[in-house]
Coordinates of C-alpha atoms in Angstrom, one line a residue:
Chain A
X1479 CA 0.0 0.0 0.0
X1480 CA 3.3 2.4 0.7
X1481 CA 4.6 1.9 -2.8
X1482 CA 0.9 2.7 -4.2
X1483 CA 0.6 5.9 -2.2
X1484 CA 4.8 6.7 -2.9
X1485 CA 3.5 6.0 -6.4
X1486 CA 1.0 8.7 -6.5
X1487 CA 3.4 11.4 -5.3
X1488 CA 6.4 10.3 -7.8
X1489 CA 3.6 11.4 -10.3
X1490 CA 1.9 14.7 -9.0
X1491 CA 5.9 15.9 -8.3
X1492 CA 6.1 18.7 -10.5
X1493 CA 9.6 18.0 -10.7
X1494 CA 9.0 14.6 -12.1
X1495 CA 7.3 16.1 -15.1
X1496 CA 10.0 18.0 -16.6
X1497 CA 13.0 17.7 -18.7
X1498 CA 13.9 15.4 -21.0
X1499 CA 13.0 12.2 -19.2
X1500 CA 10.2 13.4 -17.5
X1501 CA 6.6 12.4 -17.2
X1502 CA 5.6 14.9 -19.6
X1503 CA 8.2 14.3 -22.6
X1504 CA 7.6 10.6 -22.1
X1505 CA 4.3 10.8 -22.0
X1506 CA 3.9 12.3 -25.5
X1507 CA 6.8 10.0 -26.6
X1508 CA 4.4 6.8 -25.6
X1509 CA 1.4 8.2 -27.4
X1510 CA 3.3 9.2 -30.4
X1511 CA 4.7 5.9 -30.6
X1512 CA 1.6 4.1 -30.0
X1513 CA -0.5 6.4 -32.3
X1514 CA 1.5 5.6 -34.8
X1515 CA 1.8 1.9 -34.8
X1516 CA -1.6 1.8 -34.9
X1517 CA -2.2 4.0 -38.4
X1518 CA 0.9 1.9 -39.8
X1519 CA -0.9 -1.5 -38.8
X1520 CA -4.3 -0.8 -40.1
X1521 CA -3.2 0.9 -43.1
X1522 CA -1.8 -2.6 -44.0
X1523 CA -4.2 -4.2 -41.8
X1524 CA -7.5 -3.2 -42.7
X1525 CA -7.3 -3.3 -46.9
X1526 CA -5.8 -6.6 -46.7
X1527 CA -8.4 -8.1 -44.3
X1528 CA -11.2 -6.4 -46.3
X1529 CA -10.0 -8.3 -49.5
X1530 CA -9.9 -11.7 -47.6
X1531 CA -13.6 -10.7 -46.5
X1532 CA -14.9 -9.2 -49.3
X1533 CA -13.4 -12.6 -51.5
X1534 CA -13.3 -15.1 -48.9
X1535 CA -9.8 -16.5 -50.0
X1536 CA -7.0 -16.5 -47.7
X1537 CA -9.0 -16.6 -44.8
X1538 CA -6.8 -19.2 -43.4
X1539 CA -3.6 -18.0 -44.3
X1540 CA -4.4 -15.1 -42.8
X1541 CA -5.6 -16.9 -39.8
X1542 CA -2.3 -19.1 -39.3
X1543 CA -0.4 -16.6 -40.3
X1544 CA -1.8 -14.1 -38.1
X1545 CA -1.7 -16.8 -35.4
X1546 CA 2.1 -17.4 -35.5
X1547 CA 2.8 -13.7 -35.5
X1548 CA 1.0 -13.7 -32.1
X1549 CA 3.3 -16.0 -30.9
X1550 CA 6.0 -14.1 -31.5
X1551 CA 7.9 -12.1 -28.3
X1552 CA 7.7 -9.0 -29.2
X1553 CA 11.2 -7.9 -26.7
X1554 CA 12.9 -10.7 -28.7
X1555 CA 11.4 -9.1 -32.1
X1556 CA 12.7 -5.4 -30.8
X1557 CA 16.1 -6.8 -29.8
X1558 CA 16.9 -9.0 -33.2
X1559 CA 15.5 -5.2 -35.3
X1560 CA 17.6 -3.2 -33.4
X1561 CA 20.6 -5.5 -33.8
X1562 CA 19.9 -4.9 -37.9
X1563 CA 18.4 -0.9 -37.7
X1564 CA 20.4 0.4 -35.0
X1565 CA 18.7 1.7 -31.7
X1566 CA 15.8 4.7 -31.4
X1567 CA 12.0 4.3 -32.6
X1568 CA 12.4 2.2 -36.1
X1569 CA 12.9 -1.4 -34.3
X1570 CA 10.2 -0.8 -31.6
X1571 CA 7.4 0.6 -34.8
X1572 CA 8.2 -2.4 -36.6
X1573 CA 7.9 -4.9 -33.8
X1574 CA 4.9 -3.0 -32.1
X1575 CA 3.1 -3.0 -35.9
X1576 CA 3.9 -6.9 -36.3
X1577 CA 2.0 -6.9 -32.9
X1578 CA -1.1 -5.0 -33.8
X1579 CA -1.4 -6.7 -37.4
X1580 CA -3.5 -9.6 -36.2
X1581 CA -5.8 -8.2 -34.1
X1582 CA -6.7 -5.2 -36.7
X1583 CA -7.0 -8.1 -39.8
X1584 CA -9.0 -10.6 -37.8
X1585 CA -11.4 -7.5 -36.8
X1586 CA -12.1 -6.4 -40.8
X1587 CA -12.2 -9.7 -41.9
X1588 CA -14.7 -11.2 -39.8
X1589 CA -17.0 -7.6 -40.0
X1590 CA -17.1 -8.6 -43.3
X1591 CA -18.2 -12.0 -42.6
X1592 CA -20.6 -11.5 -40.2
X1593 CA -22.7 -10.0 -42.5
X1594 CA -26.0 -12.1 -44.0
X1595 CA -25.0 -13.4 -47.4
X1596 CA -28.4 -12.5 -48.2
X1597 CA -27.3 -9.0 -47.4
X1598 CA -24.7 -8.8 -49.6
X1599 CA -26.5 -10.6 -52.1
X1600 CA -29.4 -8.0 -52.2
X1601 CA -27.2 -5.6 -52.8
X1602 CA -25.8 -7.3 -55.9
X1603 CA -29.5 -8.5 -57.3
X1604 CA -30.3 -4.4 -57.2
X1605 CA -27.4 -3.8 -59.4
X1606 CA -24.7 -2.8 -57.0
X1607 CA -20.9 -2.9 -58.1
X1608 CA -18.0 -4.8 -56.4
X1609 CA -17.3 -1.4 -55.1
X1610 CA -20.6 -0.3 -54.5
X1611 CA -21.1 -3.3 -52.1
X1612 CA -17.7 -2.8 -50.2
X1613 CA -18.0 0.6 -49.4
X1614 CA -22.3 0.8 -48.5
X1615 CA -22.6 -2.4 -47.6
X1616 CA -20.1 -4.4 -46.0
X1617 CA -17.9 -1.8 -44.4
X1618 CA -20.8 -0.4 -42.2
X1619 CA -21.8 -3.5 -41.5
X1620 CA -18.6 -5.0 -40.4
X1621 CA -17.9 -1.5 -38.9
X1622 CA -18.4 -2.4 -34.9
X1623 CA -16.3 -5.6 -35.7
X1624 CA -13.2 -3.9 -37.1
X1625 CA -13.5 -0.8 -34.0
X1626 CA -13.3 -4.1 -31.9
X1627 CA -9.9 -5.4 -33.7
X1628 CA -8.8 -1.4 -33.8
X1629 CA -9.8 -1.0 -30.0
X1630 CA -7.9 -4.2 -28.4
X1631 CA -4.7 -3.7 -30.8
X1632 CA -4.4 -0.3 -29.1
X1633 CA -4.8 -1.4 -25.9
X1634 CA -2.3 -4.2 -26.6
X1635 CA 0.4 -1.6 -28.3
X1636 CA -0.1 0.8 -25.4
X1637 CA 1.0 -1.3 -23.4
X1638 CA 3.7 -3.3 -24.8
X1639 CA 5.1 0.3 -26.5
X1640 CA 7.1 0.3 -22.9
X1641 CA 9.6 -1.6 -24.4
X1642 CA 10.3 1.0 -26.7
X1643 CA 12.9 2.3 -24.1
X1644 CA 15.2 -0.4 -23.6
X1645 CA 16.4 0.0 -27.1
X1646 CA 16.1 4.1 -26.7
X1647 CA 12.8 5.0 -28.4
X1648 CA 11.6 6.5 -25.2
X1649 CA 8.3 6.5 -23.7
X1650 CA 6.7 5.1 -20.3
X1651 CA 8.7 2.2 -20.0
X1652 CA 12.4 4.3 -19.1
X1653 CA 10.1 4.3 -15.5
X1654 CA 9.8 0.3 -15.3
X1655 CA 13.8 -0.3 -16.4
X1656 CA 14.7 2.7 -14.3
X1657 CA 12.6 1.4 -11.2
X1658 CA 13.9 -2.1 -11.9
X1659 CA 17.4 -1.6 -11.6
X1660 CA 17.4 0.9 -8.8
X1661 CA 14.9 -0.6 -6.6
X1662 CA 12.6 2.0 -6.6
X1663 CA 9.6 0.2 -6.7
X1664 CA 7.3 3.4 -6.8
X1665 CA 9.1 4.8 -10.0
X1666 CA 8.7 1.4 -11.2
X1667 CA 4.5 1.6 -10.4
X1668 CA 4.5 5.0 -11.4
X1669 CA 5.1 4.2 -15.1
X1670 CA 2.8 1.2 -14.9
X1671 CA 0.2 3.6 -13.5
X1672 CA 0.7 6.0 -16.1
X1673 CA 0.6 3.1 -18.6
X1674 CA -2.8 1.9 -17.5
X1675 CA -3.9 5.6 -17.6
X1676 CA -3.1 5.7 -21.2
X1677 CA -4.7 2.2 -21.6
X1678 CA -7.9 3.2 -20.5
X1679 CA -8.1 6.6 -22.1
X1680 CA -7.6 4.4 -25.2
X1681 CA -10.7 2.4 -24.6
X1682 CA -12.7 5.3 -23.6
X1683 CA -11.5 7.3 -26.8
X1684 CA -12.3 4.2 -29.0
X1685 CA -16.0 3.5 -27.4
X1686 CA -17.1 7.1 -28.1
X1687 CA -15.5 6.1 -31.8
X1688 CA -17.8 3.3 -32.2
X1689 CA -21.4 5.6 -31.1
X1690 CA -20.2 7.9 -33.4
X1691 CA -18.7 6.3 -36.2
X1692 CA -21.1 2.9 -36.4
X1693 CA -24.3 3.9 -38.0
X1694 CA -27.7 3.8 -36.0
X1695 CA -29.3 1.2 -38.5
X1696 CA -26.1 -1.1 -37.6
X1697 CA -26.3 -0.1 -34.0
X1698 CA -29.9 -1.5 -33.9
X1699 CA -29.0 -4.6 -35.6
X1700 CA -26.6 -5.5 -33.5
X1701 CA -27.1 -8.8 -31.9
X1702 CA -27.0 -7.5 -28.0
X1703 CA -30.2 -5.9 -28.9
X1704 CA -32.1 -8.8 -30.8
X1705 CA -31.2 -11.0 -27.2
X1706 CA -33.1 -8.7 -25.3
X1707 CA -36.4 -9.3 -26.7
X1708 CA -37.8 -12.5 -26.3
X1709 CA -37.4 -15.0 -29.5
X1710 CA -40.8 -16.1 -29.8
X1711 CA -43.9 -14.8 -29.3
X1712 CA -46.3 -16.7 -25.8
X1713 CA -49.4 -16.0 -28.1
X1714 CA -49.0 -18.4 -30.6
X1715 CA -47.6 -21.6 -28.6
X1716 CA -50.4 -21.3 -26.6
Chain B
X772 CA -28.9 -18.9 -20.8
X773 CA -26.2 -17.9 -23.9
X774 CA -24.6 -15.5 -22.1
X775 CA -24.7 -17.2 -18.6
X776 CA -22.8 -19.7 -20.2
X777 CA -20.3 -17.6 -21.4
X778 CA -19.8 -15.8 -18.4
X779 CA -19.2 -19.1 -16.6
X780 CA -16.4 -20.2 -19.1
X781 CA -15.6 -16.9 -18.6
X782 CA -14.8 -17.4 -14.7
X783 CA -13.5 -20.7 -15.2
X784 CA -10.7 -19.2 -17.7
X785 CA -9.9 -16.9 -15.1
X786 CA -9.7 -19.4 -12.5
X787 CA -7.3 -21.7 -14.4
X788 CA -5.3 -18.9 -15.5
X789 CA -5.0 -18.2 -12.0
X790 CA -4.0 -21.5 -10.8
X791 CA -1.5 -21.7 -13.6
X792 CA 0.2 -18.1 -12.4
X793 CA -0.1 -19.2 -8.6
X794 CA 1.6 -22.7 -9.3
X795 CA 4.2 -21.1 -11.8
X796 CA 5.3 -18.9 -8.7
X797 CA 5.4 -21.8 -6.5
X798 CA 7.8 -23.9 -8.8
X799 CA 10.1 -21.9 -10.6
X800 CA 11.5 -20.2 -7.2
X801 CA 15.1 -20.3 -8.0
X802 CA 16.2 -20.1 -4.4
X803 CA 13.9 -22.6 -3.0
X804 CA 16.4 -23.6 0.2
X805 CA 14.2 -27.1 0.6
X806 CA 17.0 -28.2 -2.0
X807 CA 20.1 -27.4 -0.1
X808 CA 18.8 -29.0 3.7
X809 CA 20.5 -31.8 2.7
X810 CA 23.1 -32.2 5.4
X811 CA 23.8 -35.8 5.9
X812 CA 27.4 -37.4 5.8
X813 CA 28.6 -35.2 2.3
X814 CA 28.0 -31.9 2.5
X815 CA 26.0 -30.5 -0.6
X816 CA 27.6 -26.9 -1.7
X817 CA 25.0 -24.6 -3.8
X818 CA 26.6 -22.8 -6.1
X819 CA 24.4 -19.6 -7.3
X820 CA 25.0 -17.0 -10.1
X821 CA 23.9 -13.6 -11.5
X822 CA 21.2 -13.8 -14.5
X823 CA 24.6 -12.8 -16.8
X824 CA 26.3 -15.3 -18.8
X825 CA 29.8 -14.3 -17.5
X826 CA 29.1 -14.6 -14.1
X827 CA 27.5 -17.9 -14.8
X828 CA 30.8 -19.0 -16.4
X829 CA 32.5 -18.5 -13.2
X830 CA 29.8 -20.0 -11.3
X831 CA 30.6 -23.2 -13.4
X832 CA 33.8 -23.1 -12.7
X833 CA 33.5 -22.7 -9.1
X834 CA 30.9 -25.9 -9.2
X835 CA 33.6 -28.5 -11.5
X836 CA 36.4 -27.6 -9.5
X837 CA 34.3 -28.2 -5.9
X838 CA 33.7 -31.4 -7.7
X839 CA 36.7 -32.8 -8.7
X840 CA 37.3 -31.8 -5.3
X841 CA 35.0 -34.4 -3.7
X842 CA 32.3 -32.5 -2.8
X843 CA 28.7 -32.2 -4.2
X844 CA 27.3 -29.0 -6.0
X845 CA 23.7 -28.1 -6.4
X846 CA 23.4 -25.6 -9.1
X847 CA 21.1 -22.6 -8.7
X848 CA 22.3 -20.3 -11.9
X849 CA 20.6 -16.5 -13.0
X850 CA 19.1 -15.6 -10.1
X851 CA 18.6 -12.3 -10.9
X852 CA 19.7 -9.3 -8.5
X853 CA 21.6 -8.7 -5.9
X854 CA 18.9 -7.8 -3.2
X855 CA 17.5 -11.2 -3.9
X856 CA 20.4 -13.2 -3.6
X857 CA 22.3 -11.8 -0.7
X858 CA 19.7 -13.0 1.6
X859 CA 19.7 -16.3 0.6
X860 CA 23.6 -16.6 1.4
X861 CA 23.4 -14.9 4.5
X862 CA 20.7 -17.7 5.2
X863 CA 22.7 -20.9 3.9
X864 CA 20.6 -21.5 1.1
X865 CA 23.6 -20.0 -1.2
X866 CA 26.7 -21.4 -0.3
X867 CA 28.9 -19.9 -3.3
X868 CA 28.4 -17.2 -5.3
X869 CA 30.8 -15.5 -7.6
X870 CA 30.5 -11.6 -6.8
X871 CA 32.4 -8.0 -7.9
X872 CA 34.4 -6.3 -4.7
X873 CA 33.0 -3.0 -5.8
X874 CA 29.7 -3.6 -7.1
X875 CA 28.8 -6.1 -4.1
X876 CA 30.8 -3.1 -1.9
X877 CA 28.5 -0.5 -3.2
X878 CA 25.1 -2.8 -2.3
X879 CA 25.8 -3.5 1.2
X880 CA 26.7 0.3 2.0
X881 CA 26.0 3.1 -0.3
X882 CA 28.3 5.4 1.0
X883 CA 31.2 3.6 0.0
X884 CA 33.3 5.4 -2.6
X885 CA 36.2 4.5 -4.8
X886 CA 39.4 3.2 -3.5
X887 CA 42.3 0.9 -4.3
X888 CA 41.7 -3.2 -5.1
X889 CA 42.8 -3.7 -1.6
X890 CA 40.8 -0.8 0.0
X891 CA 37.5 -2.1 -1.6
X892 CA 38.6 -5.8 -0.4
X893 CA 39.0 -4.5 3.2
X894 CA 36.1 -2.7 3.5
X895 CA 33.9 -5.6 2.3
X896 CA 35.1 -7.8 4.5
X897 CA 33.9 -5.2 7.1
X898 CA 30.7 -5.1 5.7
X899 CA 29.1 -8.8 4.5
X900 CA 27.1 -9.7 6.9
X901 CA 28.1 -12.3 9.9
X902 CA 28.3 -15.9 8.3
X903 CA 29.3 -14.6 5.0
X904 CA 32.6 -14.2 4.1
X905 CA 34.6 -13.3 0.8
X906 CA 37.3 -15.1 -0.3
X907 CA 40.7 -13.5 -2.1
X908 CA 39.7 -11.6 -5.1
X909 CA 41.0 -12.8 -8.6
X910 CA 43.1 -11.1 -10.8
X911 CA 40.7 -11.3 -13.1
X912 CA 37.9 -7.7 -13.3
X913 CA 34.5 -7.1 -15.3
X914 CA 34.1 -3.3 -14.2
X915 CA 32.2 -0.5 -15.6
X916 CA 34.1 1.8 -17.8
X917 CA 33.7 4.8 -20.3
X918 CA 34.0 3.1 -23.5
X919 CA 34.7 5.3 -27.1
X920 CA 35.3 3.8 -30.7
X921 CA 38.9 3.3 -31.3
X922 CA 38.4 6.2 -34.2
X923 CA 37.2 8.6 -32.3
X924 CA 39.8 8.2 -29.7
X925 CA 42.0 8.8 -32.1
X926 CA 40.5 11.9 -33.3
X927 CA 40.3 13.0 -30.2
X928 CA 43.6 11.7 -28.8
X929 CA 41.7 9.9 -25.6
X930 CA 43.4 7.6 -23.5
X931 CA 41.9 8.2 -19.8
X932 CA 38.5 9.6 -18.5
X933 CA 39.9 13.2 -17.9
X934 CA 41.4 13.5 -21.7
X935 CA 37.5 13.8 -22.9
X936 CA 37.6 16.8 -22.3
X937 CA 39.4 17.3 -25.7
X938 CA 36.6 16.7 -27.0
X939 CA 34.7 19.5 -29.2
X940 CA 31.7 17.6 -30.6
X941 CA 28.4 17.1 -28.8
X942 CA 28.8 13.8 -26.4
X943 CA 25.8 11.9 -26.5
X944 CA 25.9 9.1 -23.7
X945 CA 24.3 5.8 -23.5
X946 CA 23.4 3.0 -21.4
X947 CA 21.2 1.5 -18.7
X948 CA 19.0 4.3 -17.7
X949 CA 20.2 4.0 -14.2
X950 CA 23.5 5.6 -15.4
X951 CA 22.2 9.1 -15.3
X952 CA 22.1 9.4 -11.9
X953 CA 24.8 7.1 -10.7
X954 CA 27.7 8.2 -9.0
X955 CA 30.2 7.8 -12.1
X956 CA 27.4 9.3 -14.1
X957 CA 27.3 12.3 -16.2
X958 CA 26.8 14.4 -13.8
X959 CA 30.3 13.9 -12.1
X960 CA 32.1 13.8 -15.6
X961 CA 31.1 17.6 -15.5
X962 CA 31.5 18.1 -11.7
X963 CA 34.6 16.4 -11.8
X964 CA 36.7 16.9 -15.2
X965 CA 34.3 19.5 -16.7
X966 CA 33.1 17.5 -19.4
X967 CA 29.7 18.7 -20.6
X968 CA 28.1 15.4 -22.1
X969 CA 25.0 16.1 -25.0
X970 CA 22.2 13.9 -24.0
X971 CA 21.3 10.8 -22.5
X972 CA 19.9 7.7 -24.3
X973 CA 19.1 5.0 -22.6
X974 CA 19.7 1.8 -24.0
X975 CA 18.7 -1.0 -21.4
X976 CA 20.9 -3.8 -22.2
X977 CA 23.2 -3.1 -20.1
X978 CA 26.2 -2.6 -22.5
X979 CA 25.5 -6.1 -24.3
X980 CA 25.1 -5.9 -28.1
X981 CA 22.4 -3.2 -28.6
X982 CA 24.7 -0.5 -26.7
X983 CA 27.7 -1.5 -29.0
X984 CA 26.0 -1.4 -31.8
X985 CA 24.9 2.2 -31.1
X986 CA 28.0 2.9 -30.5
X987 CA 29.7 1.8 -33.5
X988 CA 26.7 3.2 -35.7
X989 CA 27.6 6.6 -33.4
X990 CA 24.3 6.9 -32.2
X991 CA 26.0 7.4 -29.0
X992 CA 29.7 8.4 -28.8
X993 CA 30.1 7.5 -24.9
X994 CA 28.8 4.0 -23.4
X995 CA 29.2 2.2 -19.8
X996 CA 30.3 -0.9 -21.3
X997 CA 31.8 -3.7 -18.9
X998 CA 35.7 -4.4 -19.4
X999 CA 35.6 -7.7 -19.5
X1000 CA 33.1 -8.0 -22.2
X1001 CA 34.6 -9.3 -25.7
X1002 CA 32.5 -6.9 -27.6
X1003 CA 35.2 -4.5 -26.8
X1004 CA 37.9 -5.9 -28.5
X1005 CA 35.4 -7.8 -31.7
X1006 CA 34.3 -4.1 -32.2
X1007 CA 37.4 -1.7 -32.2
X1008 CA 36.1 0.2 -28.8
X1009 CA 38.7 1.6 -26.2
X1010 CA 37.6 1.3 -22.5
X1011 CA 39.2 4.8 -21.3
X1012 CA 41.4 4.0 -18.5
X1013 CA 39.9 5.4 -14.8
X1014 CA 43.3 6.7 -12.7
X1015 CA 41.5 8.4 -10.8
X1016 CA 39.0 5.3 -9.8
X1017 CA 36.2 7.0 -10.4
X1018 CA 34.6 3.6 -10.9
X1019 CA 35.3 0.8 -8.2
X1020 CA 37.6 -1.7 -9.0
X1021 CA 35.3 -4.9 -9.7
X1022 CA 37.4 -8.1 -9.4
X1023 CA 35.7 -11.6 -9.3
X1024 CA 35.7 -12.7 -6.0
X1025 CA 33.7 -15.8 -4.2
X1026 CA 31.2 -15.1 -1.9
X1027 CA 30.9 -18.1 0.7
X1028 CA 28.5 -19.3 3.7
X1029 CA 29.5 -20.3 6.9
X1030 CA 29.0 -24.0 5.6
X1031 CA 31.9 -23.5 3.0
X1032 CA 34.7 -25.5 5.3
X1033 CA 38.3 -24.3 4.6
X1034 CA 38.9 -27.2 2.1
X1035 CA 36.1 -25.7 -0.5
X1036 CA 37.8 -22.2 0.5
X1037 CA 41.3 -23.3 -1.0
X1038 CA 39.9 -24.8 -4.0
X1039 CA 38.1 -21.2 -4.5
X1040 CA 41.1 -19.3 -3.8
X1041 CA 43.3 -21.5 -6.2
X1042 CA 40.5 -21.1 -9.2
X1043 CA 40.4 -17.2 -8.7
X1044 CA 44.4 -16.7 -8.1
X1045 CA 44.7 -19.1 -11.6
X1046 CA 42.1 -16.8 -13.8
X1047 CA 43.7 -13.7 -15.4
X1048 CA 41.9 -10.8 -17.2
X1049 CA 42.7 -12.1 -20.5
X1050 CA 41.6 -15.9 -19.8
X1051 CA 38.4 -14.4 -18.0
X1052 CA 38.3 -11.9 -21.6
X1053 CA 38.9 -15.1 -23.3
X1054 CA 36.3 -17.2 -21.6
X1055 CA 33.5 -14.5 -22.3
X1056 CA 34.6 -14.2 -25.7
X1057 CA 34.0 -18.4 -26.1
X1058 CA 30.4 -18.0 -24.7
X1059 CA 29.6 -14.6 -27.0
X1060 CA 31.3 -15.6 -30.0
X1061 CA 31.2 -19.2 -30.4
X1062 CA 28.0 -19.7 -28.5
X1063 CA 29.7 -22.4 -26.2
X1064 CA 27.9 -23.6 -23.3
X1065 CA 29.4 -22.3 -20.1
X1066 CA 29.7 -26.2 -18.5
X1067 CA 32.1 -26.6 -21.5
X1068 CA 33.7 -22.8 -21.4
X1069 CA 34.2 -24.1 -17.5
X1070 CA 35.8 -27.8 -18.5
X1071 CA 37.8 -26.5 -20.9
X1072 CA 39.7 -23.8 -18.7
X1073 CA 40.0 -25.8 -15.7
X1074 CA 42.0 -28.8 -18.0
X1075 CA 44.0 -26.3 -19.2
X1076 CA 45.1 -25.2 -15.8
X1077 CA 44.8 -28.5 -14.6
X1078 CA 42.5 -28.3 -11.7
X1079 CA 41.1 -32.0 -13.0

């Protein structure tokens, strides 16, 4: 409970927040970083997982390939760059986006596979181009599903961006290896603290994304809202 | 009754991921003493090291030569820090432990500051806890240093800590973020010689391969590297010498229990007085750059100084 409460005053110290490995520097240096892993990884992400959606081939390539990525350690994956690339921000961007890849696919493939085939056939039968159907049909349909795969890749590049700083990019994680080494435990819970901040301002930030960016037709769809009412009506079985 | 379900599995992956964290604590404690109570007729000696292949090296050395000696080891190797360790010693679970005079020095009372080989030895023995003593200190060092590329020693014309002063380009320093604010640190190269280092990147390996590299690229133009560490020579760097002994002088010496009985002390002694700078150099070199496994580093070294 000491180091929670030591914790709490490392941060609100003014003097911890200046200079150039202070709170405040850091803190923009962990956002940056995260920020833009994320538009790096769905930029590749999200066209290549709407072609395997939109098709339907690849799907499990994507899906073993995607799987093994996972499994990769991403410190091992920022060491072995940095050995090639040299230290500062390129090896942690490159392991951080092979980290967010999966998570970003998997969410716009399976938006776009959710959707009712008879859906997307409709929309052909009316007279609807490949391109027509993509962009009115299935993306803001598979919309909530990709905000999902958007939403937990951030929250997972947020917090592994803290090992950005033990090949010098920066960021959050100089509080951890710091803390570590010294024993100062509340530097070291500090930084997590700080981390989890981020991490949740992330998910807050990406559920006021999906009310505004999902449509209300979609929204009503959705399937929390078909469990609520009952599936068949007590009138008729009696 | 969907979603009841799933929040049941839900539980239950919690709960098993739960068991499997608690049980992975309970088994993988790397100073469990339940292994050393042996007692008996033969004493059993554990023989710990640092989470550093170097010092794991030694460690392996002290355990083949206790065992052509007659007596049985119990390996506990990369136990991580200090802190955790030094308990364990002072409690008997440890019985051997390769350490650094200054480093180990510097733990046990922060207010120690530099000093000869000799001076660091004596105040050690001062300050180990009762039960714990150190053995004689080898020959053989793995210290902190300031470490430049050969070139730019040359441009400079750098041969000690004071001459970087000469220096006329922005220094930017690197290494374990820790650095900034230690005692050897930037801040006394300027309170101390004057020099007025750049910047400060912290690279957290500290001073393996990622620091070298930055070095060499000139990311960095001033690293802590350790002197014993191969890279150093493999890479063209020049560990500026430290007359003034601004770091402590770090020489490998074993740390034993009580339970260490004066024949495991000579066998100790012996090892340390036969390793030299340039075999202990040499050894690390083996392990870095030939990927050898320190039980055969170890076997090798100890034939060739016939301690079989």
């Amino acid at each position: 409970m000491n180091f929670l409460i030591e914790a709490f005053q490392f941060i609100f110290d003014p003097a911890n927040w200046g200079g150039s490995g202070g709170i405040g520097v850091r803190l923009v240096e962990h956002l940056w970083v995260s920020l833009l892993v994320v538009v790096i990884a769905a930029a590749i992400a999200i066209p290549v997982g709407f072609l395997i959606g939109h098709t339907g081939t690849g799907k499990s390539i994507a899906v073993i390939g995607s799987g093994g990525v996972r499994a990769l350690p991403t410190l091992g994956l920022v060491t072995v760059i940095a050995l090639s690339v040299g230290i500062g921000l390129t090896a942690p961007i490159i392991a951080l986006v092979v980290l967010a890849i999966p998570s970003i696919l998997a969410g716009a493939y399976s938006g776009f596979e959710a959707i009712d085939r008879r859906t997307i056939d409709a929309a052909r039968a009316v007279g609807r181009t490949e391109w027509q159907i993509v962009t009115a049909v299935e993306l803001p349909l598979g919309l909530p599903l990709l905000m999902g795969g958007l939403r937990s890749a951030s929250l997972q590049v947020i917090s592994t961006a803290t090992l950005a700083a033990y090949v010098g990019g920066g960021g959050l994680g100089g509080f951890l290896f710091t803390g570590l080494r010294t024993n100062d435990y509340p530097q070291m819970l500090a930084g997590s603290i700080l981390v989890i901040a981020l991490a949740l301002l992330s998910e807050g930030f990406f559920a006021i994304l999906e009310r505004v960016t999902v449509p209300a037709g979609v929204r009503a769809g959705l399937p929390t809202s078909v469990r609520a009412r009952p599936s068949r009506s007590r009138a008729t079985a009696a | 009754m969907f979603t009841a379900h799933k929040g049941r599995l839900a539980i239950g992956a919690v709960a098993v991921g739960a068991v499997l964290a608690l049980s992975g604590c309970s088994s993988s404690n790397p100073v469990d003493p339940g292994t050393s109570s042996g007692g008996g007729s033969e004493t059993t000696l554990v023989v710990g090291s640092q989470a550093y292949y170097s010092n794991e090296i030694v460690a392996e050395i002290y355990s083949q030569a206790l065992e052509a000696g007659g007596y049985t080891v119990d390996r506990q190797f990369q136990i991580g820090q200090r802190e955790i360790y030094l308990p364990e010693i002072e409690s008997g679970a440890i019985d051997v432990f390769p350490e650094y005079i200054g480093s180990l020095l510097q733990a046990l009372d922060s207010t120690a500051t530099g000093g000869t080989e000799d001076e660091v030895y004596t105040a050690l023995q001062a300050a180990v806890p009762d039960g714990v003593s150190v053995l004689t200190p080898s020959a053989a060092s793995d210290q902190n240093s300031w470490t430049v590329t050969k070139a730019f020693a040359e441009k400079y014309n750098l041969t000690d800590i004071a001459s970087l002063a000469n220096v006329t380009e922005p220094i930017n320093v690197g290494g374990n973020s820790e650095l900034e604010t230690r005692p050897y640190g930037p801040s006394t190269l300027k309170s101390k010689y004057g020099i007025t280092t750049a910047g400060f990147t912290a690279v957290e390996d500290s001073g393996g391969p990622l620091t070298v590299k930055a070095l060499v690229d000139g990311d960095i133009q001033l690293a802590n590297i350790y002197t014993a560490d191969p890279n150093i020579a493999s890479n063209d760097l020049v560990a500026l010498t430290d007359p003034d002994g601004l770091f402590l002088p770090d020489n490998i010496a074993a740390v034993v229990s009580a339970k260490v009985d004066s024949g495991a002390q000579e066998i100790l002694n012996n090892v340390d007085a036969a390793l030299t700078q340039e075999d202990f150099v040499g050894l690390n070199a083996e392990s870095v750059n030939d990927q050898k496994s320190s039980a055969v580093i170890a076997t090798e070294w100890l034939k060739a100084n016939n301690f079989d």
